Amino acid sequence: GESVGLHLPTLSVQEGDNSIINCAYSNSASDYFIWYKQESGKGPQFIIDIRSNMDKRQGQRVTVLLNKTVKHLSLQIAATQPGDSAVYFCAEIPFYGQNFVFGPGTRLSVLP
Amino acid sequence: DTAVSQTPKYLVTQMGNDKSIKCEQNLGHDTMYWYKQDSKKFLKIMFSYNNKELIINETVPNRFSPKSPDKAHLNLHINSLELGDSAVYFCASSQAGLAGGYTGELFFGEGSRLTVL
């Protein structure tokens, strides 16, 4: 069946450190991946995306890495700030996708 | 301006009741969705509409009935509510339709927290 995401429910990092949130996906044909951030009481918000023809993409303080060989996706957040505290989801769409498949989410807690 | 807005934000009701959640998007998107997020934060798609036509209907009890009067609105009606229906329901929209193979970025509403007592 479909499954996305390692069960890594909570990640705690010190403010100013870099954070790495990991995600495994199961469908080797998946073509498009997105990381979403969900703050408490809000809906998920787009952070960054990457297509399967790339292995790295950078945004502002965030980098997504895609390793198709081991079907692994990671989100790196540089200089983590208190405002980065949230639940982060990876989501994939298969090449002939019907819908996004979301991972189980990782809660990032930023310690002062 | 809220891009995807859904009402109500909170809904508390008794088992067996019928309730509706409304969603509107002002982004001009073709596709709208309903997702259910359980207590463990797991997000699962329920329905998708493209230009008022049902595209996805995942394994959801037929007590759940979506209605799309136009492409800017997608409402969710739930009959005979059960305890297990308690969750946060998210409406979302995207520009690209599923017929193209995959969708673009999803824009989510703030969620409607449904509590069934």
mmCIF file of C-alpha atoms in Angstrom:
data_model
loop_
_atom_site.group_PDB
_atom_site.id
_atom_site.type_symbol
_atom_site.label_atom_id
_atom_site.label_comp_id
_atom_site.label_asym_id
_atom_site.label_seq_id
_atom_site.Cartn_x
_atom_site.Cartn_y
_atom_site.Cartn_z
ATOM 1 C CA GLY A 1 0.000 0.000 0.000
ATOM 2 C CA GLU A 2 0.969 3.622 -0.130
ATOM 3 C CA SER A 3 3.095 4.926 2.672
ATOM 4 C CA VAL A 4 5.242 7.957 3.032
ATOM 5 C CA GLY A 5 7.325 8.942 5.961
ATOM 6 C CA LEU A 6 9.504 7.637 8.684
ATOM 7 C CA HIS A 7 7.962 7.552 12.124
ATOM 8 C CA LEU A 8 9.986 10.346 13.692
ATOM 9 C CA PRO A 9 7.369 12.237 15.591
ATOM 10 C CA THR A 10 9.463 14.838 17.425
ATOM 11 C CA LEU A 11 12.720 16.606 16.748
ATOM 12 C CA SER A 12 14.138 19.069 19.261
ATOM 13 C CA VAL A 13 16.886 21.481 18.257
ATOM 14 C CA GLN A 14 18.564 24.445 19.861
ATOM 15 C CA GLU A 15 17.792 27.845 18.447
ATOM 16 C CA GLY A 16 20.441 28.739 15.906
ATOM 17 C CA ASP A 17 21.322 25.143 15.073
ATOM 18 C CA ASN A 18 20.504 23.486 11.782
ATOM 19 C CA SER A 19 17.571 21.071 11.599
ATOM 20 C CA ILE A 20 17.220 18.044 9.377
ATOM 21 C CA ILE A 21 13.835 16.421 8.954
ATOM 22 C CA ASN A 22 13.734 13.122 7.100
ATOM 23 C CA CYS A 23 11.113 11.361 5.062
ATOM 24 C CA ALA A 24 11.042 8.033 3.242
ATOM 25 C CA TYR A 25 8.712 7.396 0.355
ATOM 26 C CA SER A 26 7.609 4.083 -1.037
ATOM 27 C CA ASN A 27 6.763 4.745 -4.672
ATOM 28 C CA SER A 28 9.865 4.799 -6.853
ATOM 29 C CA ALA A 29 7.798 6.313 -9.677
ATOM 30 C CA SER A 30 6.933 9.400 -7.634
ATOM 31 C CA ASP A 31 7.686 12.484 -9.634
ATOM 32 C CA TYR A 32 7.007 15.440 -7.407
ATOM 33 C CA PHE A 33 7.568 16.136 -3.732
ATOM 34 C CA ILE A 34 6.588 18.975 -1.441
ATOM 35 C CA TRP A 35 7.412 19.889 2.131
ATOM 36 C CA TYR A 36 4.654 21.534 4.134
ATOM 37 C CA LYS A 37 4.794 23.319 7.477
ATOM 38 C CA GLN A 38 1.804 23.264 9.792
ATOM 39 C CA GLU A 39 1.738 25.632 12.739
ATOM 40 C CA SER A 40 -0.578 25.035 15.639
ATOM 41 C CA GLY A 41 -4.194 25.745 14.753
ATOM 42 C CA LYS A 42 -3.439 26.423 11.103
ATOM 43 C CA GLY A 43 -3.484 24.619 7.818
ATOM 44 C CA PRO A 44 -0.332 23.236 6.173
ATOM 45 C CA GLN A 45 1.670 25.773 4.223
ATOM 46 C CA PHE A 46 3.993 25.170 1.305
ATOM 47 C CA ILE A 47 7.695 25.438 2.071
ATOM 48 C CA ILE A 48 9.547 24.030 -0.899
ATOM 49 C CA ASP A 49 9.113 21.500 -3.661
ATOM 50 C CA ILE A 50 11.352 19.348 -5.810
ATOM 51 C CA ARG A 51 10.846 17.268 -8.918
ATOM 52 C CA SER A 52 12.360 13.869 -9.468
ATOM 53 C CA ASN A 53 14.799 15.167 -12.073
ATOM 54 C CA MET A 54 16.587 17.142 -9.355
ATOM 55 C CA ASP A 55 18.442 16.038 -6.255
ATOM 56 C CA LYS A 56 18.692 19.344 -4.443
ATOM 57 C CA ARG A 57 16.781 22.562 -4.267
ATOM 58 C CA GLN A 58 17.383 25.579 -2.082
ATOM 59 C CA GLY A 59 15.079 28.200 -0.737
ATOM 60 C CA GLN A 60 15.441 30.838 1.902
ATOM 61 C CA ARG A 61 17.082 29.017 4.849
ATOM 62 C CA VAL A 62 15.651 25.711 3.614
ATOM 63 C CA THR A 63 17.110 23.021 1.394
ATOM 64 C CA VAL A 64 15.391 19.900 0.162
ATOM 65 C CA LEU A 65 17.461 16.885 -0.812
ATOM 66 C CA LEU A 66 16.128 13.989 -2.822
ATOM 67 C CA ASN A 67 17.853 10.623 -2.953
ATOM 68 C CA LYS A 68 15.963 8.505 -5.435
ATOM 69 C CA THR A 69 18.253 5.528 -4.955
ATOM 70 C CA VAL A 70 17.056 4.994 -1.416
ATOM 71 C CA LYS A 71 13.741 6.847 -1.825
ATOM 72 C CA HIS A 72 14.582 9.421 0.784
ATOM 73 C CA LEU A 73 13.706 13.068 1.107
ATOM 74 C CA SER A 74 15.056 15.506 3.642
ATOM 75 C CA LEU A 75 14.381 19.082 4.652
ATOM 76 C CA GLN A 76 17.236 21.097 6.076
ATOM 77 C CA ILE A 77 16.520 24.297 7.949
ATOM 78 C CA ALA A 78 19.484 26.552 8.570
ATOM 79 C CA ALA A 79 19.802 28.593 11.771
ATOM 80 C CA THR A 80 16.550 27.290 13.211
ATOM 81 C CA GLN A 81 14.382 29.945 14.812
ATOM 82 C CA PRO A 82 11.497 29.734 17.310
ATOM 83 C CA GLY A 83 9.097 30.489 14.474
ATOM 84 C CA ASP A 84 10.163 27.259 12.807
ATOM 85 C CA SER A 85 8.450 25.248 15.549
ATOM 86 C CA ALA A 86 5.701 23.332 13.757
ATOM 87 C CA VAL A 87 4.781 19.959 12.303
ATOM 88 C CA TYR A 88 6.472 19.295 8.980
ATOM 89 C CA PHE A 89 5.014 17.003 6.338
ATOM 90 C CA CYS A 90 6.529 15.566 3.233
ATOM 91 C CA ALA A 91 4.124 14.759 0.418
ATOM 92 C CA GLU A 92 4.635 12.904 -2.832
ATOM 93 C CA ILE A 93 2.746 12.525 -6.066
ATOM 94 C CA PRO A 94 3.302 9.489 -8.279
ATOM 95 C CA PHE A 95 4.018 10.163 -11.947
ATOM 96 C CA TYR A 96 0.464 9.381 -12.961
ATOM 97 C CA GLY A 97 -0.637 10.552 -9.577
ATOM 98 C CA GLN A 98 -4.149 10.718 -8.356
ATOM 99 C CA ASN A 99 -3.444 12.728 -5.258
ATOM 100 C CA PHE A 100 -0.799 13.807 -2.842
ATOM 101 C CA VAL A 101 0.247 11.200 -0.302
ATOM 102 C CA PHE A 102 1.326 12.804 2.945
ATOM 103 C CA GLY A 103 3.867 11.468 5.379
ATOM 104 C CA PRO A 104 3.013 11.116 9.064
ATOM 105 C CA GLY A 105 4.629 14.415 10.009
ATOM 106 C CA THR A 106 7.496 15.425 12.264
ATOM 107 C CA ARG A 107 7.078 17.889 15.087
ATOM 108 C CA LEU A 108 10.001 20.304 15.285
ATOM 109 C CA SER A 109 10.545 21.964 18.656
ATOM 110 C CA VAL A 110 13.033 24.792 18.870
ATOM 111 C CA LEU A 111 14.628 25.158 22.279
ATOM 112 C CA PRO A 112 15.760 28.600 23.489
ATOM 113 C CA ASP B 1 -7.942 38.338 1.933
ATOM 114 C CA THR B 2 -8.030 34.686 2.916
ATOM 115 C CA ALA B 3 -7.220 32.506 -0.084
ATOM 116 C CA VAL B 4 -9.011 29.368 1.139
ATOM 117 C CA SER B 5 -11.596 29.960 3.817
ATOM 118 C CA GLN B 6 -13.695 27.392 5.578
ATOM 119 C CA THR B 7 -16.471 27.676 8.129
ATOM 120 C CA PRO B 8 -17.053 26.932 10.873
ATOM 121 C CA LYS B 9 -13.632 26.773 12.492
ATOM 122 C CA TYR B 10 -14.998 24.764 15.407
ATOM 123 C CA LEU B 11 -17.983 22.467 15.490
ATOM 124 C CA VAL B 12 -19.169 20.512 18.514
ATOM 125 C CA THR B 13 -22.148 18.258 18.060
ATOM 126 C CA GLN B 14 -23.861 15.135 19.298
ATOM 127 C CA MET B 15 -23.630 11.703 17.725
ATOM 128 C CA GLY B 16 -26.271 11.111 15.115
ATOM 129 C CA ASN B 17 -26.550 14.741 14.051
ATOM 130 C CA ASP B 18 -25.991 16.059 10.533
ATOM 131 C CA LYS B 19 -23.554 18.906 9.944
ATOM 132 C CA SER B 20 -21.949 20.805 7.095
ATOM 133 C CA ILE B 21 -18.626 22.519 6.576
ATOM 134 C CA LYS B 22 -18.289 25.138 3.876
ATOM 135 C CA CYS B 23 -15.229 26.058 1.855
ATOM 136 C CA GLU B 24 -14.507 28.839 -0.581
ATOM 137 C CA GLN B 25 -11.353 29.726 -2.497
ATOM 138 C CA ASN B 26 -10.670 33.037 -4.211
ATOM 139 C CA LEU B 27 -7.545 31.887 -6.045
ATOM 140 C CA GLY B 28 -9.282 30.947 -9.263
ATOM 141 C CA HIS B 29 -8.114 27.354 -8.901
ATOM 142 C CA ASP B 30 -9.708 24.505 -10.807
ATOM 143 C CA THR B 31 -9.367 21.793 -8.189
ATOM 144 C CA MET B 32 -10.561 21.624 -4.597
ATOM 145 C CA TYR B 33 -10.116 18.966 -1.959
ATOM 146 C CA TRP B 34 -11.216 17.806 1.439
ATOM 147 C CA TYR B 35 -8.619 16.264 3.750
ATOM 148 C CA LYS B 36 -9.123 14.711 7.154
ATOM 149 C CA GLN B 37 -6.453 15.101 9.837
ATOM 150 C CA ASP B 38 -6.713 12.743 12.776
ATOM 151 C CA SER B 39 -5.470 13.214 16.322
ATOM 152 C CA LYS B 40 -2.014 11.969 15.305
ATOM 153 C CA LYS B 41 -1.786 14.667 12.629
ATOM 154 C CA PHE B 42 -2.053 12.192 9.791
ATOM 155 C CA LEU B 43 -3.486 13.862 6.682
ATOM 156 C CA LYS B 44 -5.615 11.802 4.350
ATOM 157 C CA ILE B 45 -7.465 12.904 1.252
ATOM 158 C CA MET B 46 -11.197 12.336 1.195
ATOM 159 C CA PHE B 47 -12.468 13.991 -1.967
ATOM 160 C CA SER B 48 -11.296 16.035 -4.884
ATOM 161 C CA TYR B 49 -13.322 18.088 -7.341
ATOM 162 C CA ASN B 50 -12.103 19.528 -10.618
ATOM 163 C CA ASN B 51 -14.354 22.181 -12.121
ATOM 164 C CA LYS B 52 -17.297 20.938 -10.088
ATOM 165 C CA GLU B 53 -16.763 17.306 -11.058
ATOM 166 C CA LEU B 54 -15.834 14.621 -8.553
ATOM 167 C CA ILE B 55 -12.379 13.259 -9.342
ATOM 168 C CA ILE B 56 -11.339 11.432 -6.208
ATOM 169 C CA ASN B 57 -13.548 9.667 -3.781
ATOM 170 C CA GLU B 58 -11.373 7.739 -1.394
ATOM 171 C CA THR B 59 -12.729 5.089 0.882
ATOM 172 C CA VAL B 60 -14.982 7.346 2.845
ATOM 173 C CA PRO B 61 -18.334 6.348 4.365
ATOM 174 C CA ASN B 62 -21.237 7.472 2.234
ATOM 175 C CA ARG B 63 -22.389 9.527 5.211
ATOM 176 C CA PHE B 64 -19.921 12.061 3.834
ATOM 177 C CA SER B 65 -21.224 13.886 0.801
ATOM 178 C CA PRO B 66 -19.299 16.686 -0.913
ATOM 179 C CA LYS B 67 -21.066 19.273 -3.013
ATOM 180 C CA SER B 68 -19.502 21.751 -5.378
ATOM 181 C CA PRO B 69 -21.980 24.402 -6.565
ATOM 182 C CA ASP B 70 -19.227 26.111 -8.551
ATOM 183 C CA LYS B 71 -15.491 25.745 -8.875
ATOM 184 C CA ALA B 72 -14.841 28.236 -6.088
ATOM 185 C CA HIS B 73 -16.852 26.315 -3.503
ATOM 186 C CA LEU B 74 -16.679 22.816 -2.101
ATOM 187 C CA ASN B 75 -18.878 21.962 0.850
ATOM 188 C CA LEU B 76 -18.849 18.833 2.966
ATOM 189 C CA HIS B 77 -22.000 17.440 4.476
ATOM 190 C CA ILE B 78 -21.837 14.698 7.073
ATOM 191 C CA ASN B 79 -24.871 12.646 8.071
ATOM 192 C CA SER B 80 -25.364 10.625 11.219
ATOM 193 C CA LEU B 81 -22.169 11.771 12.853
ATOM 194 C CA GLU B 82 -20.128 9.180 14.757
ATOM 195 C CA LEU B 83 -17.473 9.534 17.423
ATOM 196 C CA GLY B 84 -14.791 8.492 14.932
ATOM 197 C CA ASP B 85 -15.630 11.452 12.739
ATOM 198 C CA SER B 86 -13.987 13.750 15.277
ATOM 199 C CA ALA B 87 -11.023 15.291 13.472
ATOM 200 C CA VAL B 88 -9.833 18.444 11.786
ATOM 201 C CA TYR B 89 -11.134 18.746 8.248
ATOM 202 C CA PHE B 90 -9.085 20.778 5.798
ATOM 203 C CA CYS B 91 -10.221 22.215 2.547
ATOM 204 C CA ALA B 92 -7.531 22.828 -0.074
ATOM 205 C CA SER B 93 -7.253 23.989 -3.647
ATOM 206 C CA SER B 94 -4.693 23.778 -6.422
ATOM 207 C CA GLN B 95 -4.216 25.283 -9.847
ATOM 208 C CA ALA B 96 -3.582 22.218 -11.935
ATOM 209 C CA GLY B 97 -6.133 19.502 -12.352
ATOM 210 C CA LEU B 98 -5.415 15.862 -11.726
ATOM 211 C CA ALA B 99 -5.958 15.019 -15.369
ATOM 212 C CA GLY B 100 -2.555 16.549 -16.022
ATOM 213 C CA GLY B 101 -0.864 13.805 -14.076
ATOM 214 C CA TYR B 102 -0.174 15.674 -10.881
ATOM 215 C CA THR B 103 -1.303 18.778 -9.111
ATOM 216 C CA GLY B 104 0.541 21.896 -8.269
ATOM 217 C CA GLU B 105 0.993 23.213 -4.782
ATOM 218 C CA LEU B 106 -1.936 22.751 -2.453
ATOM 219 C CA PHE B 107 -3.305 25.791 -0.656
ATOM 220 C CA PHE B 108 -4.997 24.818 2.580
ATOM 221 C CA GLY B 109 -7.654 26.490 4.640
ATOM 222 C CA GLU B 110 -7.284 26.943 8.386
ATOM 223 C CA GLY B 111 -9.212 23.794 9.162
ATOM 224 C CA SER B 112 -12.521 22.966 10.827
ATOM 225 C CA ARG B 113 -12.224 21.065 14.070
ATOM 226 C CA LEU B 114 -15.173 18.729 14.457
ATOM 227 C CA THR B 115 -15.856 17.199 17.862
ATOM 228 C CA VAL B 116 -18.564 14.567 18.115
ATOM 229 C CA LEU B 117 -19.820 13.881 21.628
#
